[in-house]
């Protein structure tokens, strides 16, 4: 509001003065034309529509050439955009044309998010141009502008009404790009059906609040024709690059068993109207609308998100430097606040970690003490067992020594007894030779008391390994 008041005040202060002679600034239009011709032009077209509606064919027909490209299939898993740039030359005017096509649009079962890749693509082009503008060293005169200047939205010739996908997609795009709706393959329905279909489409667009591109009427030179063409929207078109013989001349069209559809015959379709409005009359306006309306809206929203404003809270003018300083101070304040919060959080976490470590250390000490005590108890038990085992081993060794001693003594006594028995036996044999023969009475000798004692000891003491027991007997 303040800016418009300042502009009006400046206009009131500006005076008109006559010239006394020729100055030469009337050649500025010629200078601008020459400069533009030398630099060349760029134009970017976005073709949105379901697969098989003739988007590529219409582009070839519009520019009277054949662009390279493979036909899309209906088996795409999602929607993606395919961009191709071409350099065209007509007379001494060069045009860098970019055609962007939506591959796989409308071919999925769930079409709810089909518009999102298109919106993201347009926003990405706006963002690239904005980043180029915000550079310290800009080179916009050499920058290839890839912003979409017009969106040709292809509508299937059903003859009934718009699909929900078409309405939703155009609603999402109308604030980002200039939309021109097109009824594709218009030769597939009759003229009466086509007229009713146009009325139905226009009514649905208005009722759903979809803003399509309106050809400008503020220029007197094109106001009349643009106003007339606005009434013909949406255009019903037929595309073909084939030439057929009609009368005595070759024309572009489609040959059917019932007749020929001529592409450039306005009685057959609106292709000529589309070409006139899109290329020959309003191409520059589409470029200007893209920059001054859609891009400015995107730029304003992005700068507002970054905190830049034109006025302060009191509705006073706010320079970019002041905005930058205010935003910088705000950012520094937030940074210091976050830094303090992080410091406090760090201290709190350090304290918590120290408490956890102390508790863990305490538990480790307690566990160590328990293990140490358990080790000492086990060690004491083992020492007691070792002492008991040593005592048993010593007692066993003493018993073994005593048994070995007794065994040796018994062996010596047994040897002397054997010699004595041998002598007695020989004596008896010598006596028996002269005694009368008769029954021999064997008597059991009575052992000596000492021999009986040794025998009882030998029975109590077990023999050592590897030795036979010694039997003590008396004659």
PDB file of C-alpha atoms in Angstrom, residues 130-330:
ATOM      1  CA  UNK A 130      15.975 -18.241  -7.151  1.00  0.00           C
ATOM      2  CA  UNK A 131      19.372 -19.604  -6.121  1.00  0.00           C
ATOM      3  CA  UNK A 132      20.879 -18.059  -9.248  1.00  0.00           C
ATOM      4  CA  UNK A 133      19.296 -14.709  -8.351  1.00  0.00           C
ATOM      5  CA  UNK A 134      20.599 -14.816  -4.783  1.00  0.00           C
ATOM      6  CA  UNK A 135      24.208 -15.370  -5.847  1.00  0.00           C
ATOM      7  CA  UNK A 136      26.685 -12.575  -5.271  1.00  0.00           C
ATOM      8  CA  UNK A 137      27.974 -12.905  -8.820  1.00  0.00           C
ATOM      9  CA  UNK A 138      24.935 -13.534 -10.969  1.00  0.00           C
ATOM     10  CA  UNK A 139      24.935 -14.449 -14.632  1.00  0.00           C
ATOM     11  CA  UNK A 140      21.244 -14.364 -15.491  1.00  0.00           C
ATOM     12  CA  UNK A 141      21.932 -13.224 -19.069  1.00  0.00           C
ATOM     13  CA  UNK A 142      23.731 -16.534 -19.708  1.00  0.00           C
ATOM     14  CA  UNK A 143      21.491 -18.613 -17.469  1.00  0.00           C
ATOM     15  CA  UNK A 144      19.305 -21.207 -19.189  1.00  0.00           C
ATOM     16  CA  UNK A 145      15.860 -20.518 -17.795  1.00  0.00           C
ATOM     17  CA  UNK A 146      14.145 -23.877 -17.233  1.00  0.00           C
ATOM     18  CA  UNK A 147      11.003 -22.540 -15.558  1.00  0.00           C
ATOM     19  CA  UNK A 148       7.811 -23.930 -17.097  1.00  0.00           C
ATOM     20  CA  UNK A 149       6.041 -21.228 -19.128  1.00  0.00           C
ATOM     21  CA  UNK A 150       2.895 -23.115 -20.071  1.00  0.00           C
ATOM     22  CA  UNK A 151       1.195 -26.369 -19.174  1.00  0.00           C
ATOM     23  CA  UNK A 152      -0.849 -28.023 -21.899  1.00  0.00           C
ATOM     24  CA  UNK A 153      -3.247 -30.256 -20.002  1.00  0.00           C
ATOM     25  CA  UNK A 154      -4.572 -33.053 -22.223  1.00  0.00           C
ATOM     26  CA  UNK A 155      -8.128 -34.178 -21.426  1.00  0.00           C
ATOM     27  CA  UNK A 156      -9.403 -37.556 -22.614  1.00  0.00           C
ATOM     28  CA  UNK A 157     -12.346 -37.167 -25.071  1.00  0.00           C
ATOM     29  CA  UNK A 158     -14.877 -39.047 -22.942  1.00  0.00           C
ATOM     30  CA  UNK A 159     -17.719 -36.656 -23.713  1.00  0.00           C
ATOM     31  CA  UNK A 160     -19.013 -36.829 -20.139  1.00  0.00           C
ATOM     32  CA  UNK A 161     -17.040 -34.888 -17.505  1.00  0.00           C
ATOM     33  CA  UNK A 162     -13.587 -34.358 -16.094  1.00  0.00           C
ATOM     34  CA  UNK A 163     -11.975 -37.128 -14.097  1.00  0.00           C
ATOM     35  CA  UNK A 164     -11.200 -36.505 -10.443  1.00  0.00           C
ATOM     36  CA  UNK A 165      -7.496 -36.927 -11.290  1.00  0.00           C
ATOM     37  CA  UNK A 166      -7.704 -34.075 -13.832  1.00  0.00           C
ATOM     38  CA  UNK A 167      -9.483 -31.734 -11.424  1.00  0.00           C
ATOM     39  CA  UNK A 168      -7.111 -32.446  -8.551  1.00  0.00           C
ATOM     40  CA  UNK A 169      -3.989 -32.072 -10.698  1.00  0.00           C
ATOM     41  CA  UNK A 170      -5.098 -28.779 -12.306  1.00  0.00           C
ATOM     42  CA  UNK A 171      -6.085 -27.435  -8.879  1.00  0.00           C
ATOM     43  CA  UNK A 172      -2.584 -28.147  -7.557  1.00  0.00           C
ATOM     44  CA  UNK A 173      -0.896 -26.590 -10.605  1.00  0.00           C
ATOM     45  CA  UNK A 174      -2.961 -23.436 -11.269  1.00  0.00           C
ATOM     46  CA  UNK A 175      -0.907 -21.309  -8.824  1.00  0.00           C
ATOM     47  CA  UNK A 176       2.422 -22.506 -10.237  1.00  0.00           C
ATOM     48  CA  UNK A 177       2.030 -22.521 -14.026  1.00  0.00           C
ATOM     49  CA  UNK A 178      -0.148 -21.189 -16.851  1.00  0.00           C
ATOM     50  CA  UNK A 179      -2.638 -23.946 -17.669  1.00  0.00           C
ATOM     51  CA  UNK A 180      -4.268 -24.292 -21.089  1.00  0.00           C
ATOM     52  CA  UNK A 181      -6.739 -27.203 -21.178  1.00  0.00           C
ATOM     53  CA  UNK A 182      -6.874 -29.243 -24.398  1.00  0.00           C
ATOM     54  CA  UNK A 183      -9.310 -31.923 -25.494  1.00  0.00           C
ATOM     55  CA  UNK A 184      -7.084 -34.512 -27.167  1.00  0.00           C
ATOM     56  CA  UNK A 185      -8.106 -36.598 -30.163  1.00  0.00           C
ATOM     57  CA  UNK A 186     -11.150 -34.448 -30.782  1.00  0.00           C
ATOM     58  CA  UNK A 187     -11.964 -36.377 -33.960  1.00  0.00           C
ATOM     59  CA  UNK A 188     -13.232 -39.277 -31.829  1.00  0.00           C
ATOM     60  CA  UNK A 189     -16.475 -37.500 -30.815  1.00  0.00           C
ATOM     61  CA  UNK A 190     -19.114 -35.655 -32.804  1.00  0.00           C
ATOM     62  CA  UNK A 191     -19.451 -31.866 -32.995  1.00  0.00           C
ATOM     63  CA  UNK A 192     -22.552 -31.776 -30.813  1.00  0.00           C
ATOM     64  CA  UNK A 193     -20.928 -33.964 -28.174  1.00  0.00           C
ATOM     65  CA  UNK A 194     -17.792 -31.817 -28.366  1.00  0.00           C
ATOM     66  CA  UNK A 195     -19.725 -28.579 -27.789  1.00  0.00           C
ATOM     67  CA  UNK A 196     -21.521 -30.055 -24.768  1.00  0.00           C
ATOM     68  CA  UNK A 197     -18.245 -31.473 -23.471  1.00  0.00           C
ATOM     69  CA  UNK A 198     -16.586 -28.030 -23.616  1.00  0.00           C
ATOM     70  CA  UNK A 199     -19.436 -26.454 -21.670  1.00  0.00           C
ATOM     71  CA  UNK A 200     -19.277 -29.240 -19.084  1.00  0.00           C
ATOM     72  CA  UNK A 201     -15.512 -28.853 -18.647  1.00  0.00           C
ATOM     73  CA  UNK A 202     -15.734 -25.073 -18.248  1.00  0.00           C
ATOM     74  CA  UNK A 203     -18.530 -25.431 -15.685  1.00  0.00           C
ATOM     75  CA  UNK A 204     -16.575 -27.970 -13.629  1.00  0.00           C
ATOM     76  CA  UNK A 205     -13.416 -25.860 -13.686  1.00  0.00           C
ATOM     77  CA  UNK A 206     -15.315 -22.823 -12.421  1.00  0.00           C
ATOM     78  CA  UNK A 207     -17.216 -24.762  -9.753  1.00  0.00           C
ATOM     79  CA  UNK A 208     -13.974 -26.302  -8.431  1.00  0.00           C
ATOM     80  CA  UNK A 209     -12.089 -22.995  -8.425  1.00  0.00           C
ATOM     81  CA  UNK A 210      -9.477 -24.017 -11.004  1.00  0.00           C
ATOM     82  CA  UNK A 211      -7.779 -20.956 -12.515  1.00  0.00           C
ATOM     83  CA  UNK A 212      -6.757 -21.571 -16.132  1.00  0.00           C
ATOM     84  CA  UNK A 213      -4.733 -19.184 -18.265  1.00  0.00           C
ATOM     85  CA  UNK A 214      -6.754 -16.392 -19.866  1.00  0.00           C
ATOM     86  CA  UNK A 215      -5.337 -14.713 -22.946  1.00  0.00           C
ATOM     87  CA  UNK A 216      -4.651 -11.027 -22.083  1.00  0.00           C
ATOM     88  CA  UNK A 217      -7.041  -8.358 -23.325  1.00  0.00           C
ATOM     89  CA  UNK A 218      -5.214  -5.276 -22.034  1.00  0.00           C
ATOM     90  CA  UNK A 219      -3.276  -4.868 -25.295  1.00  0.00           C
ATOM     91  CA  UNK A 220      -5.503  -3.235 -27.873  1.00  0.00           C
ATOM     92  CA  UNK A 221      -3.709  -4.874 -30.782  1.00  0.00           C
ATOM     93  CA  UNK A 222      -4.637  -8.391 -29.623  1.00  0.00           C
ATOM     94  CA  UNK A 223      -7.530  -7.691 -27.268  1.00  0.00           C
ATOM     95  CA  UNK A 224     -10.247  -8.650 -29.712  1.00  0.00           C
ATOM     96  CA  UNK A 225      -8.745 -11.911 -30.908  1.00  0.00           C
ATOM     97  CA  UNK A 226      -7.754 -12.949 -27.374  1.00  0.00           C
ATOM     98  CA  UNK A 227     -11.236 -12.257 -26.056  1.00  0.00           C
ATOM     99  CA  UNK A 228     -12.663 -14.400 -28.860  1.00  0.00           C
ATOM    100  CA  UNK A 229     -10.205 -17.220 -28.165  1.00  0.00           C
ATOM    101  CA  UNK A 230     -10.964 -17.189 -24.451  1.00  0.00           C
ATOM    102  CA  UNK A 231     -14.526 -18.194 -25.360  1.00  0.00           C
ATOM    103  CA  UNK A 232     -13.240 -21.225 -27.287  1.00  0.00           C
ATOM    104  CA  UNK A 233     -11.372 -22.741 -24.338  1.00  0.00           C
ATOM    105  CA  UNK A 234     -10.719 -25.620 -23.954  1.00  0.00           C
ATOM    106  CA  UNK A 235      -9.333 -26.210 -27.421  1.00  0.00           C
ATOM    107  CA  UNK A 236     -10.293 -29.421 -29.188  1.00  0.00           C
ATOM    108  CA  UNK A 237      -7.281 -30.481 -31.241  1.00  0.00           C
ATOM    109  CA  UNK A 238      -6.142 -33.199 -33.592  1.00  0.00           C
ATOM    110  CA  UNK A 239      -2.456 -33.861 -34.237  1.00  0.00           C
ATOM    111  CA  UNK A 240      -0.835 -35.461 -37.249  1.00  0.00           C
ATOM    112  CA  UNK A 241       2.452 -35.171 -39.118  1.00  0.00           C
ATOM    113  CA  UNK A 242       1.242 -37.174 -42.110  1.00  0.00           C
ATOM    114  CA  UNK A 243       0.203 -35.452 -45.334  1.00  0.00           C
ATOM    115  CA  UNK A 244      -2.830 -36.603 -47.299  1.00  0.00           C
ATOM    116  CA  UNK A 245      -4.194 -35.518 -50.651  1.00  0.00           C
ATOM    117  CA  UNK A 246      -7.296 -33.327 -50.424  1.00  0.00           C
ATOM    118  CA  UNK A 247      -8.429 -32.028 -53.778  1.00  0.00           C
ATOM    119  CA  UNK A 248      -5.314 -30.956 -55.614  1.00  0.00           C
ATOM    120  CA  UNK A 249      -3.054 -30.191 -52.653  1.00  0.00           C
ATOM    121  CA  UNK A 250      -1.321 -32.016 -49.838  1.00  0.00           C
ATOM    122  CA  UNK A 251      -2.431 -31.148 -46.310  1.00  0.00           C
ATOM    123  CA  UNK A 252      -1.639 -32.525 -42.857  1.00  0.00           C
ATOM    124  CA  UNK A 253      -4.454 -34.672 -41.616  1.00  0.00           C
ATOM    125  CA  UNK A 254      -5.796 -38.105 -40.805  1.00  0.00           C
ATOM    126  CA  UNK A 255      -7.354 -40.395 -43.378  1.00  0.00           C
ATOM    127  CA  UNK A 256     -10.399 -42.420 -42.298  1.00  0.00           C
ATOM    128  CA  UNK A 257     -12.757 -44.668 -44.268  1.00  0.00           C
ATOM    129  CA  UNK A 258     -15.475 -42.042 -43.958  1.00  0.00           C
ATOM    130  CA  UNK A 259     -13.288 -39.083 -44.898  1.00  0.00           C
ATOM    131  CA  UNK A 260     -10.278 -36.948 -43.989  1.00  0.00           C
ATOM    132  CA  UNK A 261      -9.713 -34.831 -40.877  1.00  0.00           C
ATOM    133  CA  UNK A 262      -7.563 -31.840 -41.748  1.00  0.00           C
ATOM    134  CA  UNK A 263      -5.414 -30.618 -38.889  1.00  0.00           C
ATOM    135  CA  UNK A 264      -5.253 -27.010 -40.075  1.00  0.00           C
ATOM    136  CA  UNK A 265      -8.928 -26.776 -41.010  1.00  0.00           C
ATOM    137  CA  UNK A 266     -10.708 -24.748 -38.296  1.00  0.00           C
ATOM    138  CA  UNK A 267     -13.980 -26.421 -39.218  1.00  0.00           C
ATOM    139  CA  UNK A 268     -12.480 -29.778 -38.181  1.00  0.00           C
ATOM    140  CA  UNK A 269     -10.569 -28.866 -34.992  1.00  0.00           C
ATOM    141  CA  UNK A 270      -9.037 -26.007 -32.969  1.00  0.00           C
ATOM    142  CA  UNK A 271      -5.403 -26.736 -33.793  1.00  0.00           C
ATOM    143  CA  UNK A 272      -4.935 -23.453 -35.678  1.00  0.00           C
ATOM    144  CA  UNK A 273      -6.428 -21.497 -32.776  1.00  0.00           C
ATOM    145  CA  UNK A 274      -4.073 -23.199 -30.331  1.00  0.00           C
ATOM    146  CA  UNK A 275      -1.036 -22.494 -32.504  1.00  0.00           C
ATOM    147  CA  UNK A 276      -2.012 -18.838 -32.957  1.00  0.00           C
ATOM    148  CA  UNK A 277      -2.621 -18.244 -29.249  1.00  0.00           C
ATOM    149  CA  UNK A 278       0.305 -20.280 -27.952  1.00  0.00           C
ATOM    150  CA  UNK A 279       3.095 -19.375 -30.370  1.00  0.00           C
ATOM    151  CA  UNK A 280       2.222 -16.479 -32.642  1.00  0.00           C
ATOM    152  CA  UNK A 281       0.359 -14.118 -30.294  1.00  0.00           C
ATOM    153  CA  UNK A 282       0.905 -14.860 -26.594  1.00  0.00           C
ATOM    154  CA  UNK A 283       4.245 -16.628 -26.217  1.00  0.00           C
ATOM    155  CA  UNK A 284       5.903 -13.561 -24.674  1.00  0.00           C
ATOM    156  CA  UNK A 285       2.940 -12.994 -22.360  1.00  0.00           C
ATOM    157  CA  UNK A 286       3.231 -16.578 -21.124  1.00  0.00           C
ATOM    158  CA  UNK A 287       6.901 -15.996 -20.367  1.00  0.00           C
ATOM    159  CA  UNK A 288       6.105 -12.733 -18.601  1.00  0.00           C
ATOM    160  CA  UNK A 289       3.253 -14.257 -16.569  1.00  0.00           C
ATOM    161  CA  UNK A 290       5.542 -17.054 -15.459  1.00  0.00           C
ATOM    162  CA  UNK A 291       8.121 -14.592 -14.171  1.00  0.00           C
ATOM    163  CA  UNK A 292       5.898 -11.836 -12.768  1.00  0.00           C
ATOM    164  CA  UNK A 293       3.133 -13.982 -11.281  1.00  0.00           C
ATOM    165  CA  UNK A 294       4.033 -17.580 -10.575  1.00  0.00           C
ATOM    166  CA  UNK A 295       7.734 -17.156  -9.898  1.00  0.00           C
ATOM    167  CA  UNK A 296       7.162 -14.028  -7.794  1.00  0.00           C
ATOM    168  CA  UNK A 297       4.621 -15.926  -5.693  1.00  0.00           C
ATOM    169  CA  UNK A 298       7.120 -18.725  -5.122  1.00  0.00           C
ATOM    170  CA  UNK A 299       9.929 -16.248  -4.381  1.00  0.00           C
ATOM    171  CA  UNK A 300       7.819 -14.291  -1.917  1.00  0.00           C
ATOM    172  CA  UNK A 301       6.784 -17.425  -0.034  1.00  0.00           C
ATOM    173  CA  UNK A 302      10.363 -18.673   0.166  1.00  0.00           C
ATOM    174  CA  UNK A 303      11.724 -15.336   1.391  1.00  0.00           C
ATOM    175  CA  UNK A 304       8.960 -15.076   3.978  1.00  0.00           C
ATOM    176  CA  UNK A 305       9.881 -18.550   5.192  1.00  0.00           C
ATOM    177  CA  UNK A 306      13.443 -17.293   5.549  1.00  0.00           C
ATOM    178  CA  UNK A 307      12.178 -14.364   7.633  1.00  0.00           C
ATOM    179  CA  UNK A 308      12.450 -11.510   5.115  1.00  0.00           C
ATOM    180  CA  UNK A 309       9.647  -8.927   5.041  1.00  0.00           C
ATOM    181  CA  UNK A 310       8.941  -5.655   3.244  1.00  0.00           C
ATOM    182  CA  UNK A 311       7.526  -3.849   6.287  1.00  0.00           C
ATOM    183  CA  UNK A 312       8.059  -3.886  10.026  1.00  0.00           C
ATOM    184  CA  UNK A 313       5.253  -4.507  12.563  1.00  0.00           C
ATOM    185  CA  UNK A 314       4.321  -0.811  12.297  1.00  0.00           C
ATOM    186  CA  UNK A 315       3.805  -1.118   8.500  1.00  0.00           C
ATOM    187  CA  UNK A 316       6.864   1.015   7.832  1.00  0.00           C
ATOM    188  CA  UNK A 317       9.254   0.264   4.966  1.00  0.00           C
ATOM    189  CA  UNK A 318      11.864  -2.287   5.894  1.00  0.00           C
ATOM    190  CA  UNK A 319      15.091  -2.482   3.920  1.00  0.00           C
ATOM    191  CA  UNK A 320      16.811  -5.727   3.112  1.00  0.00           C
ATOM    192  CA  UNK A 321      19.762  -4.769   5.326  1.00  0.00           C
ATOM    193  CA  UNK A 322      17.486  -4.106   8.295  1.00  0.00           C
ATOM    194  CA  UNK A 323      15.683  -7.356   7.660  1.00  0.00           C
ATOM    195  CA  UNK A 324      18.998  -9.180   7.485  1.00  0.00           C
ATOM    196  CA  UNK A 325      20.216  -7.601  10.736  1.00  0.00           C
ATOM    197  CA  UNK A 326      16.955  -8.391  12.515  1.00  0.00           C
ATOM    198  CA  UNK A 327      17.030 -11.955  11.263  1.00  0.00           C
ATOM    199  CA  UNK A 328      20.691 -12.275  12.200  1.00  0.00           C
ATOM    200  CA  UNK A 329      20.060 -11.011  15.738  1.00  0.00           C
ATOM    201  CA  UNK A 330      17.087 -13.329  16.053  1.00  0.00           C
TER     202      UNK A 330
END
